[in-house]
Amino acid sequence: MDKDDIVRKIKDHKKQPNLRFRLKTEVEKFSNKLFLCLFDMETPVEPSLLELEAQFTSLAELACWDPENSCKELWGQYLEKLPVILEKLNLDAEAIADCDPASLSLEEVYMAYPGFYAIAIYRLAHELYNFGFPLVPRLMTEYAHSKTGVDINPGARIGNSFFIDHATGVVIGETAVIRDHVKIYQGVTLGALYVAKNLEKTKRHPTIENNVTIYANATILGGNTIIGENSIIGGNAWITSSVPPNSTVFHTPEIKIKTLPNVP
Amino acid sequence: MDKDDIVRKIKDHKKQPNLRFRLKTEVEKFSNKLFLCLFDMETPVEPSLLELEAQFTSLAELACWDPENSCKELWGQYLEKLPVILEKLNLDAEAIADCDPASLSLEEVYMAYPGFYAIAIYRLAHELYNFGFPLVPRLMTEYAHSKTGVDINPGARIGNSFFIDHATGVVIGETAVIRDHVKIYQGVTLGALYVAKNLEKTKRHPTIENNVTIYANATILGGNTIIGENSIIGGNAWITSSVPPNSTVFHTPEIKIKTLPNVP
Amino acid sequence: MDKDDIVRKIKDHKKQPNLRFRLKTEVEKFSNKLFLCLFDMETPVEPSLLELEAQFTSLAELACWDPENSCKELWGQYLEKLPVILEKLNLDAEAIADCDPASLSLEEVYMAYPGFYAIAIYRLAHELYNFGFPLVPRLMTEYAHSKTGVDINPGARIGNSFFIDHATGVVIGETAVIRDHVKIYQGVTLGALYVAKNLEKTKRHPTIENNVTIYANATILGGNTIIGENSIIGGNAWITSSVPPNSTVFHTPEIKIKTLPNVP
Amino acid sequence: MDKDDIVRKIKDHKKQPNLRFRLKTEVEKFSNKLFLCLFDMETPVEPSLLELEAQFTSLAELACWDPENSCKELWGQYLEKLPVILEKLNLDAEAIADCDPASLSLEEVYMAYPGFYAIAIYRLAHELYNFGFPLVPRLMTEYAHSKTGVDINPGARIGNSFFIDHATGVVIGETAVIRDHVKIYQGVTLGALYVAKNLEKTKRHPTIENNVTIYANATILGGNTIIGENSIIGGNAWITSSVPPNSTVFHTPEIKIKTLPNVP
Amino acid sequence: MDKDDIVRKIKDHKKQPNLRFRLKTEVEKFSNKLFLCLFDMETPVEPSLLELEAQFTSLAELACWDPENSCKELWGQYLEKLPVILEKLNLDAEAIADCDPASLSLEEVYMAYPGFYAIAIYRLAHELYNFGFPLVPRLMTEYAHSKTGVDINPGARIGNSFFIDHATGVVIGETAVIRDHVKIYQGVTLGALYVAKNLEKTKRHPTIENNVTIYANATILGGNTIIGENSIIGGNAWITSSVPPNSTVFHTPEIKIKTLPNVP
Amino acid sequence: MDKDDIVRKIKDHKKQPNLRFRLKTEVEKFSNKLFLCLFDMETPVEPSLLELEAQFTSLAELACWDPENSCKELWGQYLEKLPVILEKLNLDAEAIADCDPASLSLEEVYMAYPGFYAIAIYRLAHELYNFGFPLVPRLMTEYAHSKTGVDINPGARIGNSFFIDHATGVVIGETAVIRDHVKIYQGVTLGALYVAKNLEKTKRHPTIENNVTIYANATILGGNTIIGENSIIGGNAWITSSVPPNSTVFHTPEIKIKTLPNVP
């Protein structure tokens, strides 16, 4: 097989005519700019918003999005949501600062908590998801995923004062619902019990009520699973059915300890 | 201790004369270029292949690789494998699109699934591993690891239509064998039972037969462990011996729930 | 609500006047430069140290740090620690090369082991933490976290010849103590039993004695929990109280296997 | 003199509190973006205009410009001029393509003629000069000067279908007036006869009427000097008073030629 | 006129569908890479040639060049010329080092003489001009022009051991012919007497025979003008007809000196 | 001739083992940093000086400079000169602002006058030239040459309050001497009468006394040529012997004007 054959074969197998990875890079720039516009004191608000509008228009073009209303109107609507999103994110940051004994200052929370970054990008992507913007919100949260290890589907619904610590390995599915003042730790999955293509319209992921805390590596599965308010889910717990309010769930695995007199 | 002493001491402790981190940066460029050459519609195939050949030659030089055949011949051989790898990766992408109820389009799979990126870089690295190329394939999959949280050793053997979702925390060891149509979720480890230096030639990691699904955070250990075809391994399962074909493995930990009348 | 209102509202909600994300970028450059200065053969030591001193001064300014001694003196003190840190990191690298049957060469360890990178940045940040440098050491380890999935708080105390493999999901808390020759695998948490803001001065994370090995996804919690020397903690183990020296802890969950005659 | 003294002295001598060289970099980006927005087929118009508006706002802030009308209104007014400027520049390009026997295509004119780039940036800067925008238009033409060797003051007034070839060393002063269909070559100066600070409001530079051609390295000086229409000014000519219409000016220096029978 | 009108108008005026400024950036990369491949000791030859081949293919695509022979064959032919070009350029460098009393070393000539850079890019572009490659050779020499102030048309024919010093303002036209061992200084023009579009096939620029030296700012015009061998042309000379061999041409302008007893 | 032959031939012709173009890039960074450190209000002095020291050390290594005193001592000596250089440059800037009717503010002079940039880099390079630093000062002024079109040899000696306007094409030779309050315009050459290699220790370029003004494109040649104080040299003047103090030199070329009744 000579080189021209190889080139031709590769060209033949490149099947997706709309597959432009530039969209990915552009989404990353847009996400970072949005984040800095809302939080960084050295990024002036007004010119940033104009740049973001320009990027928004480009994204629509690259994603082949042909919305019913003009891009400009949609951007106007998105803009109106930004102050509300910012207000919510400030509540999230305060929740983290209030809860974590290791945090020194609010600055640390905004800059050094991957959980905060992941929530911020999720909240900013969720509104675009609600507009029906194809691909872009998913690429936004996936970008946050690759930076923080937290995989939140932009379709999830998350209330106020949400707290994630240590972050790596958290998975929150598309139809999960999380109410206010919920705290979760690394490795927590809010997932589906079964995975099948025809379930796409069904609620497949759990509901977490107000004031619930879920410790590290707990797994909660199923669209009908509801964790009642004020409950505490212990680390490593494996839960596939609902838990009443005000409950504490202990994971108490049997472990065996065998102690030798002297091992190297 | 004055400054010159410190400089001298640091120089003395820099022990590895071949330690050039430029190799790492070059591997990252090579991996990204390969990936875009195969999938991105805005990256033309022919000039990219020439650039890749140039990078391949540089990598061989930086990795101090002195192969029996000339670099050019090896590149020729690698080139011949690219259409086959691409074909396999298209099958992987279709497997993801067919299984995940949250995926909207094939474009989304190629761009937004970290699992797909990890498999792609693994498949591209695996052929170089077969050529005996030192370090480079390992740096390729480690690069994918740092971006996706999926750690696949380039020595692993993986069949067609492989599916990974959510990705973070997946570990697939050097001597693992995975057949066709296998699906795995976040946090799954296919690891070794024991770790000791003198085991390097031994099969230390499990074999997964056709059509097996392994849900999140399951751990499967040992070189003699075989998961028989058509089996389903439940989330959080801990498996250190073989499972017959057509099995369903349930992880059923005892948990205790204590519900209080009124907690804050 | 018109555009000027939105701009004004966003400005009003940007509450933290010291929030300059440039600090984050600068910390990343500083961390990378330090790492290359110590290990990369193509990065000359002397000019790099001068650059690092310049960056150190800038970081102090950006972090609004007003130390009692001058920045120059503190840099001098930090410099004196670098040869010792480098010596320790070479021991860490040897520990990895000696233990992992998949590692081919020391070069591979330095370049391709995320665990090594995470330990290196931790050790470099820990000394700055001891100086009372605000935010910067935390941003350093958080940077390593985002690249490797390993979250080590710069306050933790870690002995010689420390080994981490596969890395993703490891969490080591602020008051954890790890002695010499300890090995840990992916997904291991050394965490707190309870999380509450007023515990900030308390020892909240476990102590791991010499020669302990902790396999993947084990969770060890509590400030009074001590894992005695020469012990082996099995994968997925969940430990909230002390384990005597020379022990082996087996996690033996009950699993149920149901095998069907013929499933698709 | 110790190091702290030196630092203090340098700080004392940095006298201009508004001296921010970032303005220069931003002007360069703005100029390039404007140019590509108008001519490059791969730069989409609409998002570019939004980015330019953002940059315009930033420039006003960096240049400490506090205009009577809001920035947005001024941008609106500038925007209205862009189609006219573009139309003029297309005429300039056609004039070049029509005159130069070495030009192959209009593409070549737009991409490879430094004279075209210099005219384009001049025309774009001139409108900002008319708005009273401080510093920015001057930095724009100075940027073009550093790239092309053509120094056109943004205050000069230049008619339609202007042609510059080879470009290096052309100088066109602040109060020069150039009518339509004028052609000039490398090294031509349209300068002042005398230079003194108190002349700033006076017309100090010449007027060039329609259809004049000025060959290489000619120098034309003085605010009252008018080159009448349809005239041709020969290369190296030195002119300090007016020339009637329809004239040809020959520079006929005496040169002496001494020929030797045989010199090495 | 509202914003949409402006956008539409600008789009209407963007008339050249093939105008892609990316070609310009790509030509700059190609030129720099070629230059470093031939001279820089830290740029390895073999991988650079492969990269250059890739860039050559891209340039052909961007310039819409559809050559009779395949791109690969033409690259092969160009490659064969490179050692000869390199040999010639080494002669040029030696000529400079031998002539200029201010040059310290050959390294200085290669790195710090803009004249050398301009000749190098000209020689590399000239061969592509001979292949009929559209636009690219012109963009190469124009790139060198913008960096050095030396404007050599790629069509000019220049012999061995060519020397340019100080460089700024040199112009060498498309049909100029320069034999061996010629030296020229800043501001020298080898131009056309008349400029008219229909002269494109005519020899419009002078011929300079062996061993001629042309001092600063001299102007030599016309396609029939021949400067005979071993001649010296004085600075500022203005020459429009041939000069016999072994001549010295003195420019002896009359100047008037008026000395005042005391001027401020 | 096959590809390997070509590669081998190119390698054979790469004759200068010390030819590392990285030196050039590093010099450019060093020059820009120095300039910003002295003038830009957003570049803090102290950390910049440390970075510059690091770069200085690197430059010495790349230029293979082995000075008698240690690099650190030489840097210390250079540092002591910086406040004096800065003071001189502020005088230069004031001279420009005082003389040019087109300048609006001192900020404009510092940012938009290529002549100022060229003088600044010359003054900074001249001290390194005095230290015997090989190549680096020459690369510094050549860098300024490529950005501004002003070619000042670092060996020239230039007094206080020096003014250059429009800049393109100015050449000032290695042994030129310029006293205080001198003003020169575009295209002025202070050059040598004859050029021969054995003249390298001789004074080959003119001396310009206090308060002299030299208008555009004048050429002054020869090591014994002295322009007496308070003199004015008219544009395009060609001077090869001394001019007494308080003189005005008029260039009065004969030109012929032929006016036609009606030319198109």
JSON list of N, CA and C in Angstrom, two decimals, chain C residues 228-245:
[
{"chain": "C", "resi": 228, "resn": "GLY", "atom": "N", "xyz": [-0.36, 1.32, 61.61]},
{"chain": "C", "resi": 228, "resn": "GLY", "atom": "CA", "xyz": [0.94, 0.89, 62.16]},
{"chain": "C", "resi": 228, "resn": "GLY", "atom": "C", "xyz": [1.91, 0.44, 61.08]},
{"chain": "C", "resi": 229, "resn": "GLU", "atom": "N", "xyz": [3.20, 0.45, 61.38]},
{"chain": "C", "resi": 229, "resn": "GLU", "atom": "CA", "xyz": [4.21, 0.23, 60.35]},
{"chain": "C", "resi": 229, "resn": "GLU", "atom": "C", "xyz": [4.14, -1.17, 59.76]},
{"chain": "C", "resi": 230, "resn": "ASN", "atom": "N", "xyz": [4.63, -1.30, 58.55]},
{"chain": "C", "resi": 230, "resn": "ASN", "atom": "CA", "xyz": [4.66, -2.57, 57.80]},
{"chain": "C", "resi": 230, "resn": "ASN", "atom": "C", "xyz": [3.28, -3.14, 57.47]},
{"chain": "C", "resi": 231, "resn": "SER", "atom": "N", "xyz": [2.23, -2.34, 57.62]},
{"chain": "C", "resi": 231, "resn": "SER", "atom": "CA", "xyz": [0.90, -2.87, 57.31]},
{"chain": "C", "resi": 231, "resn": "SER", "atom": "C", "xyz": [0.58, -2.72, 55.83]},
{"chain": "C", "resi": 232, "resn": "ILE", "atom": "N", "xyz": [-0.38, -3.58, 55.39]},
{"chain": "C", "resi": 232, "resn": "ILE", "atom": "CA", "xyz": [-0.88, -3.52, 54.02]},
{"chain": "C", "resi": 232, "resn": "ILE", "atom": "C", "xyz": [-2.38, -3.31, 54.08]},
{"chain": "C", "resi": 233, "resn": "ILE", "atom": "N", "xyz": [-2.85, -2.25, 53.44]},
{"chain": "C", "resi": 233, "resn": "ILE", "atom": "CA", "xyz": [-4.29, -1.97, 53.43]},
{"chain": "C", "resi": 233, "resn": "ILE", "atom": "C", "xyz": [-4.82, -2.36, 52.06]},
{"chain": "C", "resi": 234, "resn": "GLY", "atom": "N", "xyz": [-5.75, -3.31, 52.03]},
{"chain": "C", "resi": 234, "resn": "GLY", "atom": "CA", "xyz": [-6.28, -3.80, 50.76]},
{"chain": "C", "resi": 234, "resn": "GLY", "atom": "C", "xyz": [-7.10, -2.75, 50.04]},
{"chain": "C", "resi": 235, "resn": "GLY", "atom": "N", "xyz": [-7.23, -2.94, 48.73]},
{"chain": "C", "resi": 235, "resn": "GLY", "atom": "CA", "xyz": [-8.01, -2.01, 47.91]},
{"chain": "C", "resi": 235, "resn": "GLY", "atom": "C", "xyz": [-9.44, -1.90, 48.43]},
{"chain": "C", "resi": 236, "resn": "ASN", "atom": "N", "xyz": [-10.03, -0.70, 48.27]},
{"chain": "C", "resi": 236, "resn": "ASN", "atom": "CA", "xyz": [-11.42, -0.41, 48.66]},
{"chain": "C", "resi": 236, "resn": "ASN", "atom": "C", "xyz": [-11.69, -0.48, 50.16]},
{"chain": "C", "resi": 237, "resn": "ALA", "atom": "N", "xyz": [-10.65, -0.72, 50.98]},
{"chain": "C", "resi": 237, "resn": "ALA", "atom": "CA", "xyz": [-10.89, -0.79, 52.42]},
{"chain": "C", "resi": 237, "resn": "ALA", "atom": "C", "xyz": [-11.37, 0.55, 52.95]},
{"chain": "C", "resi": 238, "resn": "TRP", "atom": "N", "xyz": [-12.16, 0.49, 53.99]},
{"chain": "C", "resi": 238, "resn": "TRP", "atom": "CA", "xyz": [-12.78, 1.69, 54.61]},
{"chain": "C", "resi": 238, "resn": "TRP", "atom": "C", "xyz": [-12.39, 1.66, 56.07]},
{"chain": "C", "resi": 239, "resn": "ILE", "atom": "N", "xyz": [-11.51, 2.54, 56.50]},
{"chain": "C", "resi": 239, "resn": "ILE", "atom": "CA", "xyz": [-10.91, 2.44, 57.83]},
{"chain": "C", "resi": 239, "resn": "ILE", "atom": "C", "xyz": [-11.09, 3.75, 58.58]},
{"chain": "C", "resi": 240, "resn": "THR", "atom": "N", "xyz": [-11.67, 3.63, 59.80]},
{"chain": "C", "resi": 240, "resn": "THR", "atom": "CA", "xyz": [-11.91, 4.85, 60.59]},
{"chain": "C", "resi": 240, "resn": "THR", "atom": "C", "xyz": [-11.31, 4.74, 61.98]},
{"chain": "C", "resi": 241, "resn": "SER", "atom": "N", "xyz": [-10.57, 3.64, 62.24]},
{"chain": "C", "resi": 241, "resn": "SER", "atom": "CA", "xyz": [-9.86, 3.56, 63.52]},
{"chain": "C", "resi": 241, "resn": "SER", "atom": "C", "xyz": [-8.49, 2.93, 63.28]},
{"chain": "C", "resi": 242, "resn": "SER", "atom": "N", "xyz": [-7.64, 2.97, 64.28]},
{"chain": "C", "resi": 242, "resn": "SER", "atom": "CA", "xyz": [-6.25, 2.59, 64.08]},
{"chain": "C", "resi": 242, "resn": "SER", "atom": "C", "xyz": [-6.08, 1.11, 63.76]},
{"chain": "C", "resi": 243, "resn": "VAL", "atom": "N", "xyz": [-4.97, 0.79, 63.11]},
{"chain": "C", "resi": 243, "resn": "VAL", "atom": "CA", "xyz": [-4.63, -0.58, 62.73]},
{"chain": "C", "resi": 243, "resn": "VAL", "atom": "C", "xyz": [-3.24, -0.84, 63.33]},
{"chain": "C", "resi": 244, "resn": "PRO", "atom": "N", "xyz": [-3.05, -1.98, 64.03]},
{"chain": "C", "resi": 244, "resn": "PRO", "atom": "CA", "xyz": [-1.74, -2.23, 64.66]},
{"chain": "C", "resi": 244, "resn": "PRO", "atom": "C", "xyz": [-0.64, -2.46, 63.61]},
{"chain": "C", "resi": 245, "resn": "PRO", "atom": "N", "xyz": [0.63, -2.32, 64.00]},
{"chain": "C", "resi": 245, "resn": "PRO", "atom": "CA", "xyz": [1.73, -2.58, 63.07]},
{"chain": "C", "resi": 245, "resn": "PRO", "atom": "C", "xyz": [1.66, -4.00, 62.52]}
]
